[in-house]
Short mmCIF file of C-alpha atoms and ligand atoms in Angstrom, two decimals:
data_model
loop_
_atom_site.label_atom_id
_atom_site.label_comp_id
_atom_site.label_asym_id
_atom_site.label_seq_id
_atom_site.Cartn_x
_atom_site.Cartn_y
_atom_site.Cartn_z
CA MET V 3 131.05 12.29 217.59
CA SER V 4 127.50 12.38 216.26
CA ARG V 5 124.26 13.03 218.12
CA ALA V 6 121.23 10.76 217.81
CA VAL V 7 117.86 10.31 219.52
CA VAL V 8 117.58 6.84 221.06
CA PHE V 9 115.67 4.91 223.70
CA VAL V 10 116.97 2.00 225.74
CA GLU V 11 113.66 0.83 227.16
CA TYR V 12 110.06 1.01 225.93
CA GLY V 13 107.88 3.65 227.51
CA ASP V 14 106.49 7.18 227.48
CA PRO V 15 108.24 9.97 225.55
CA GLU V 16 110.47 10.60 228.59
CA VAL V 17 112.49 7.46 227.75
CA LEU V 18 113.98 9.33 224.78
CA GLN V 19 117.52 10.62 225.14
CA VAL V 20 120.11 12.24 222.90
CA VAL V 21 123.41 10.38 222.89
CA ASP V 22 126.84 11.03 221.40
CA ILE V 23 127.96 8.10 219.31
CA PRO V 24 130.74 7.52 216.78
CA PRO V 25 129.48 8.71 213.38
CA PRO V 26 128.31 5.76 211.25
CA ARG V 27 130.61 4.99 208.30
CA PRO V 28 129.36 4.11 204.80
CA ALA V 29 130.07 0.60 203.53
CA PRO V 30 130.59 0.01 199.78
CA GLY V 31 127.58 1.30 197.87
CA GLN V 32 126.44 3.52 200.74
CA VAL V 33 126.54 7.23 201.44
CA ARG V 34 126.59 9.17 204.69
CA VAL V 35 124.42 12.24 205.00
CA ARG V 36 124.78 15.06 207.49
CA VAL V 37 121.08 15.43 208.28
CA ARG V 38 119.57 18.92 208.20
CA ALA V 39 115.91 17.97 208.72
CA SER V 40 113.92 14.81 209.40
CA GLY V 41 110.18 14.16 209.69
CA ILE V 42 108.54 12.71 212.79
CA GLU V 43 105.81 10.10 212.34
CA PRO V 44 103.27 8.28 214.53
CA PHE V 45 105.34 5.18 213.69
CA ASP V 46 108.24 6.58 215.73
CA SER V 47 106.12 6.87 218.86
CA LEU V 48 104.53 3.47 218.16
CA ILE V 49 107.97 1.85 218.14
CA ARG V 50 109.10 3.76 221.26
CA SER V 51 105.99 2.81 223.22
CA GLY V 52 106.48 -0.89 222.57
CA LEU V 53 102.89 -1.27 221.36
CA ALA V 54 104.17 -2.77 218.11
CA ARG V 55 106.94 -4.87 219.64
CA GLU V 56 105.42 -8.15 218.48
CA GLN V 57 105.66 -6.98 214.87
CA ILE V 58 108.84 -4.87 215.08
CA SER V 59 111.02 -5.25 218.15
CA ALA V 60 113.49 -2.55 219.11
CA VAL V 61 117.21 -3.21 219.24
CA PHE V 62 118.52 -1.09 222.11
CA PRO V 63 119.80 1.58 221.95
CA GLN V 64 117.10 2.05 219.31
CA LYS V 65 117.14 5.01 216.92
CA MET V 66 114.07 6.35 215.09
CA GLY V 67 113.18 8.37 212.01
CA GLY V 68 112.28 7.36 208.47
CA ASP V 69 113.11 10.32 206.26
CA PHE V 70 115.70 13.06 205.98
CA ALA V 71 117.27 15.79 203.91
CA GLY V 72 120.87 16.84 204.23
CA VAL V 73 124.31 17.04 202.68
CA VAL V 74 126.36 14.00 201.66
CA ASP V 75 129.62 14.10 203.62
CA GLU V 76 131.13 10.68 202.90
CA VAL V 77 130.64 8.04 200.18
CA GLY V 78 131.48 4.36 200.24
CA ASP V 79 133.50 2.50 197.65
CA GLY V 80 131.81 2.14 194.30
CA VAL V 81 129.45 5.09 194.65
CA THR V 82 129.60 7.26 191.54
CA ALA V 83 126.14 8.77 191.15
CA VAL V 84 126.30 10.70 194.43
CA GLY V 85 129.18 12.86 195.62
CA ILE V 86 130.36 14.66 198.72
CA GLY V 87 128.56 17.99 199.03
CA ASP V 88 125.42 16.87 197.20
CA GLU V 89 122.20 18.15 198.74
CA VAL V 90 119.80 15.22 198.94
CA ALA V 91 116.57 13.89 200.39
CA GLY V 92 116.07 10.24 201.22
CA TRP V 93 114.63 7.53 203.39
CA THR V 94 115.80 4.96 205.89
CA PHE V 95 114.33 2.77 208.61
CA LEU V 96 114.46 3.93 212.24
CA ALA V 97 117.69 5.92 211.92
CA ALA V 98 117.18 9.50 210.72
CA HIS V 99 116.65 11.41 213.97
CA ALA V 100 120.37 11.95 214.17
CA GLU V 101 123.13 14.19 212.91
CA HIS V 102 124.31 11.48 210.51
CA VAL V 103 122.58 8.71 208.64
CA VAL V 104 124.06 6.04 206.35
CA VAL V 105 121.95 4.59 203.53
CA PRO V 106 122.44 2.82 200.18
CA ALA V 107 123.22 5.42 197.50
CA GLY V 108 119.95 4.48 195.77
CA GLN V 109 117.95 5.78 198.74
CA VAL V 110 118.83 9.43 198.17
CA VAL V 111 117.79 11.76 195.36
CA PRO V 112 118.86 15.33 194.61
CA LYS V 113 117.05 18.00 196.60
CA PRO V 114 115.91 20.80 194.28
CA PRO V 115 117.41 24.09 195.52
CA SER V 116 113.95 25.67 195.73
CA VAL V 117 112.65 23.10 198.24
CA PRO V 118 113.47 24.14 201.83
CA TRP V 119 115.37 21.71 204.05
CA THR V 120 112.45 21.18 206.41
CA ALA V 121 110.02 20.39 203.59
CA ALA V 122 112.47 18.02 201.89
CA GLY V 123 113.29 16.27 205.17
CA ALA V 124 109.65 15.74 206.11
CA LEU V 125 108.51 14.54 202.70
CA SER V 126 109.53 10.96 202.11
CA ALA V 127 107.78 8.91 204.80
CA SER V 128 104.29 10.41 204.54
CA GLY V 129 104.57 11.58 200.93
CA GLN V 130 105.71 8.23 199.61
CA THR V 131 103.02 6.47 201.65
CA ALA V 132 100.39 8.72 200.11
CA ALA V 133 101.75 8.22 196.59
CA THR V 134 101.98 4.44 197.03
CA VAL V 135 98.48 3.96 198.37
CA LEU V 136 96.86 6.23 195.79
CA THR V 137 98.52 4.12 193.11
CA LYS V 138 97.27 0.90 194.73
CA LEU V 139 93.75 2.28 194.98
CA GLY V 140 93.92 3.31 191.34
CA VAL V 141 93.11 6.95 192.05
CA GLY V 142 92.93 8.94 188.85
CA LYS V 143 90.92 11.05 186.52
CA ASP V 144 87.34 11.88 187.53
CA ASP V 145 87.44 9.91 190.80
CA THR V 146 85.60 11.09 193.87
CA MET V 147 87.76 10.15 196.82
CA LEU V 148 87.18 10.15 200.57
CA ILE V 149 90.26 10.55 202.81
CA HIS V 150 89.90 9.99 206.55
CA ALA V 151 92.35 12.12 208.59
CA ALA V 152 93.03 14.33 205.60
CA ALA V 153 94.77 17.04 207.65
CA GLY V 154 97.50 14.72 208.98
CA GLY V 155 100.88 13.89 207.51
CA VAL V 156 99.78 11.24 205.01
CA GLY V 157 96.34 12.78 204.47
CA SER V 158 97.69 16.22 203.53
CA PHE V 159 99.87 14.67 200.84
CA ALA V 160 97.13 12.29 199.71
CA VAL V 161 94.68 15.15 199.10
CA GLN V 162 97.15 17.05 196.96
CA ILE V 163 98.49 14.04 195.03
CA ALA V 164 94.96 12.81 194.31
CA LYS V 165 94.10 16.22 192.86
CA ALA V 166 97.36 16.26 190.89
CA ARG V 167 96.44 12.84 189.43
CA GLY V 168 93.13 14.19 188.20
CA ALA V 169 90.64 13.23 190.92
CA ALA V 170 87.54 15.33 190.38
CA THR V 171 86.57 15.61 194.04
CA VAL V 172 88.49 14.88 197.21
CA ILE V 173 86.56 14.89 200.47
CA GLY V 174 88.64 14.99 203.62
CA THR V 175 87.67 14.37 207.22
CA ALA V 176 89.05 16.64 209.94
CA SER V 177 87.93 18.62 212.94
CA GLU V 178 86.43 22.04 212.30
CA ARG V 179 89.68 23.89 213.02
CA ASN V 180 91.29 22.20 209.99
CA HIS V 181 88.50 22.85 207.49
CA ASP V 182 90.01 26.01 205.99
CA TYR V 183 93.36 24.20 205.80
CA LEU V 184 91.77 21.31 203.86
CA ARG V 185 90.08 23.77 201.49
CA SER V 186 93.47 25.34 200.86
CA LEU V 187 94.79 21.92 199.80
CA GLY V 188 91.89 21.39 197.40
CA ALA V 189 89.63 19.14 199.48
CA ILE V 190 86.02 19.49 200.59
CA PRO V 191 86.19 19.24 204.39
CA VAL V 192 83.70 17.26 206.48
CA SER V 193 83.79 16.72 210.23
CA TYR V 194 84.35 13.19 211.46
CA GLY V 195 82.07 11.57 214.06
CA GLU V 196 78.45 10.51 214.16
CA GLY V 197 76.60 11.23 210.91
CA LEU V 198 79.77 11.17 208.78
CA ALA V 199 78.25 9.08 205.98
CA GLU V 200 75.33 11.52 205.58
CA ARG V 201 77.67 14.51 205.52
CA VAL V 202 79.77 12.88 202.80
CA ARG V 203 76.65 12.00 200.75
CA ALA V 204 75.55 15.62 201.00
CA VAL V 205 78.76 16.85 199.31
CA ALA V 206 79.08 13.85 196.94
CA PRO V 207 75.54 13.13 195.74
CA LEU V 208 76.82 11.04 192.79
CA GLY V 209 78.71 8.71 195.14
CA VAL V 210 82.27 7.98 196.27
CA ASP V 211 84.60 5.84 194.14
CA THR V 212 87.45 5.17 196.55
CA ALA V 213 88.41 5.75 200.19
CA LEU V 214 91.61 5.88 202.22
CA ASP V 215 91.58 5.43 205.98
CA ALA V 216 94.52 7.25 207.55
CA ALA V 217 92.64 7.73 210.83
CA GLY V 218 92.23 4.21 212.17
CA SER V 219 89.06 5.35 213.94
CA PRO V 220 86.20 2.88 214.54
CA GLU V 221 83.98 4.67 211.99
CA ALA V 222 86.43 5.10 209.09
CA LEU V 223 86.17 1.68 207.46
CA PRO V 224 82.45 1.04 208.10
CA VAL V 225 81.57 4.47 206.68
CA SER V 226 83.83 3.82 203.69
CA LEU V 227 82.01 0.52 203.08
CA GLU V 228 78.66 2.32 203.18
CA LEU V 229 79.81 4.76 200.52
CA VAL V 230 82.16 2.87 198.18
CA ALA V 231 80.84 -0.08 196.17
CA ASP V 232 84.17 -1.73 195.29
CA LYS V 233 85.99 -3.11 198.37
CA GLN V 234 89.22 -3.20 196.40
CA ARG V 235 89.09 0.58 196.26
CA ILE V 236 88.94 0.94 200.05
CA GLY V 237 92.19 0.76 201.98
CA THR V 238 93.63 1.50 205.39
CA ILE V 239 97.18 2.36 206.40
CA ALA V 240 96.36 2.68 210.09
CA TRP V 241 98.09 0.22 212.37
CA GLN V 242 95.06 -0.08 214.67
CA ALA V 243 92.70 -0.89 211.76
CA GLN V 244 94.69 -3.78 210.29
CA ALA V 245 92.64 -6.56 211.94
CA THR V 246 89.31 -4.88 211.14
CA ALA V 247 90.38 -4.43 207.52
CA GLY V 248 90.92 -8.18 207.23
CA GLU V 249 87.52 -8.94 208.73
CA LEU V 250 85.75 -6.42 206.45
CA GLY V 251 87.58 -7.53 203.33
CA VAL V 252 89.11 -4.16 202.50
CA ARG V 253 92.76 -3.53 201.69
CA ARG V 254 95.65 -3.20 204.12
CA LEU V 255 98.08 -0.85 202.47
CA PHE V 256 101.76 -0.23 203.16
CA THR V 257 104.29 2.25 201.90
CA GLU V 258 106.68 1.25 199.13
CA PRO V 259 109.41 3.88 198.94
CA GLY V 260 111.43 4.37 195.78
CA ALA V 261 113.86 6.90 194.37
CA ALA V 262 111.80 7.68 191.27
CA GLN V 263 108.69 8.27 193.37
CA LEU V 264 110.55 10.54 195.80
CA GLY V 265 112.07 12.45 192.91
CA GLU V 266 108.60 13.03 191.45
CA LEU V 267 107.34 14.33 194.80
CA LEU V 268 110.29 16.72 195.09
CA ASP V 269 109.58 17.94 191.55
CA LEU V 270 105.95 18.61 192.52
CA CYS V 271 107.20 20.56 195.56
CA SER V 272 109.61 22.52 193.43
CA ALA V 273 106.82 23.34 190.96
CA GLY V 274 104.57 24.54 193.78
CA THR V 275 102.02 21.77 193.17
CA LEU V 276 102.76 19.94 196.44
CA ARG V 277 102.92 21.84 199.71
CA VAL V 278 104.64 20.38 202.77
CA GLU V 279 102.83 21.81 205.76
CA VAL V 280 105.12 21.64 208.80
CA GLN V 281 103.22 22.49 211.96
CA GLN V 282 106.31 22.67 214.18
CA THR V 283 110.04 21.99 214.12
CA TYR V 284 112.11 20.80 217.07
CA PRO V 285 115.80 20.40 217.94
CA LEU V 286 116.83 16.82 218.78
CA ASP V 287 116.88 17.78 222.47
CA GLU V 288 113.10 18.28 222.38
CA ALA V 289 112.35 14.80 221.07
CA ALA V 290 110.14 13.94 224.05
CA GLU V 291 107.91 16.97 223.42
CA ALA V 292 107.72 16.12 219.71
CA HIS V 293 106.63 12.57 220.60
CA ARG V 294 103.99 13.86 223.02
CA VAL V 295 102.52 16.00 220.23
CA ILE V 296 102.64 13.33 217.52
CA GLN V 297 101.07 10.65 219.71
CA ALA V 298 98.21 12.98 220.70
CA GLY V 299 97.07 12.50 217.09
CA HIS V 300 96.12 16.02 216.00
CA VAL V 301 99.09 17.33 214.04
CA ARG V 302 98.30 19.44 210.98
CA GLY V 303 100.66 18.24 208.26
CA LYS V 304 104.03 17.26 209.66
CA LEU V 305 106.39 17.68 212.60
CA ALA V 306 110.11 17.71 211.90
CA PHE V 307 113.47 17.88 213.59
CA THR V 308 115.85 20.53 212.34
CA ILE V 309 119.35 19.36 213.09
N1 NAP J 421 100.94 1.46 206.45
C1 NAP J 421 101.93 2.32 206.24
O1 NAP J 421 102.84 2.07 205.44
C2 NAP J 421 101.91 3.62 206.97
C3 NAP J 421 102.76 4.65 206.60
C4 NAP J 421 102.63 5.88 207.24
C5 NAP J 421 101.70 6.05 208.25
N2 NAP J 421 100.92 5.00 208.62
C6 NAP J 421 99.88 5.15 209.64
O2 NAP J 421 98.87 5.95 209.09
C7 NAP J 421 98.21 6.71 210.11
C8 NAP J 421 98.22 8.17 209.72
O3 NAP J 421 99.56 8.65 209.75
P1 NAP J 421 99.81 10.21 209.73
O4 NAP J 421 101.27 10.42 209.76
O5 NAP J 421 99.01 10.86 208.67
O6 NAP J 421 99.18 10.62 211.15
P2 NAP J 421 99.07 12.04 211.80
O7 NAP J 421 99.76 13.06 210.96
O8 NAP J 421 99.46 11.94 213.22
O9 NAP J 421 97.48 12.32 211.73
C9 NAP J 421 97.00 13.42 212.46
C10 NAP J 421 95.65 13.80 211.90
O10 NAP J 421 94.66 12.86 212.29
C11 NAP J 421 93.43 13.56 212.36
N3 NAP J 421 92.49 12.81 213.19
C12 NAP J 421 92.60 12.51 214.50
N4 NAP J 421 91.54 11.75 214.89
C13 NAP J 421 90.75 11.61 213.78
C14 NAP J 421 89.52 10.93 213.53
N5 NAP J 421 88.87 10.26 214.49
N6 NAP J 421 89.02 10.97 212.28
C15 NAP J 421 89.65 11.64 211.28
N7 NAP J 421 90.82 12.32 211.47
C16 NAP J 421 91.35 12.28 212.71
C17 NAP J 421 93.79 14.88 212.95
O11 NAP J 421 92.86 15.86 212.52
P3 NAP J 421 92.18 16.82 213.61
O12 NAP J 421 93.32 17.45 214.37
O13 NAP J 421 91.40 17.78 212.79
O14 NAP J 421 91.36 15.94 214.51
C18 NAP J 421 95.21 15.15 212.43
O15 NAP J 421 95.26 16.11 211.41
C19 NAP J 421 98.95 6.38 211.39
O16 NAP J 421 98.26 5.32 212.03
C20 NAP J 421 100.30 5.88 210.90
O17 NAP J 421 100.93 5.03 211.82
C21 NAP J 421 101.01 3.80 208.00
#
């Protein structure tokens, strides 16, 4: 049997349970991975709560989890590029908080030996979101970028990837307790809240070229509009800011995962250029506590299951 976190009704974190189910089997072209680590995202608690049920409805018993690292333990017919025993990282949709996950062989890439399991397992969802949206916003050499919620899962990766792509200055919003952390990633920290635009102007007197809202707070998009001239270089990934983004004419951005992109991120990790900050790991049995922490909205970096 195989253990998995599921819920059978929408609700608070207490609806989560760990069940024993028959291990999923790979169809032709698929691989099965014995998961060693898997990141936990706000999206998981959004799905569990039912707040997003009009957009994405659960199919009970509903699993969760978008990324993983582990060891391939079965391959479907026709799979030649991946073999049993390979150490991999990959992505899926609402399935990875489990001992086993089955995905198309093209959704896993080799895990470099130097990248720890927890880092590799918590990389894809937030890391690929950050990489995707920075590409869409055209972040590159000499840019000055503002990132709202820079200390969170996506924000932490976005700061580092923006710097790696040549951004001259990255300004990140966070509460005071995360300012040293943001400095360690290469960002100039500013506190969010009233007066944010003035604080950003003070550290970026020549202006801001592009802004990413990963906070979804009422101020993030209006402040970005005050500071960035080109609306096409302002984007939000936050679920709660999607309607406002449409009204303001700024971009709604979504992750586009891909094997090449994930491989590049793992290479950056292996080279020491990209750090995966994992605030806390949990066993599957503590899924409810992990959801309480993620939905409180103040995680530094990532949370992850170790399985
Ligand atoms: N569109 C997509 O494809 C996509 C993909 C991934 C994620 N998302 C969404 O993107 C958002 C961010 O995801 P995430 O995983 O980065 O979230 P997260 O890790 O839970 O973000 C936590 C961070 O938010 C910061 N924060 C809280 N309130 C803030 C505020 N008012 N202003 C600025 N920062 C604030 C916290 O900093 P302090 O503790 O210092 O307050 C904390 O470090 C979520 O809404 C998520 O659902 C969308």
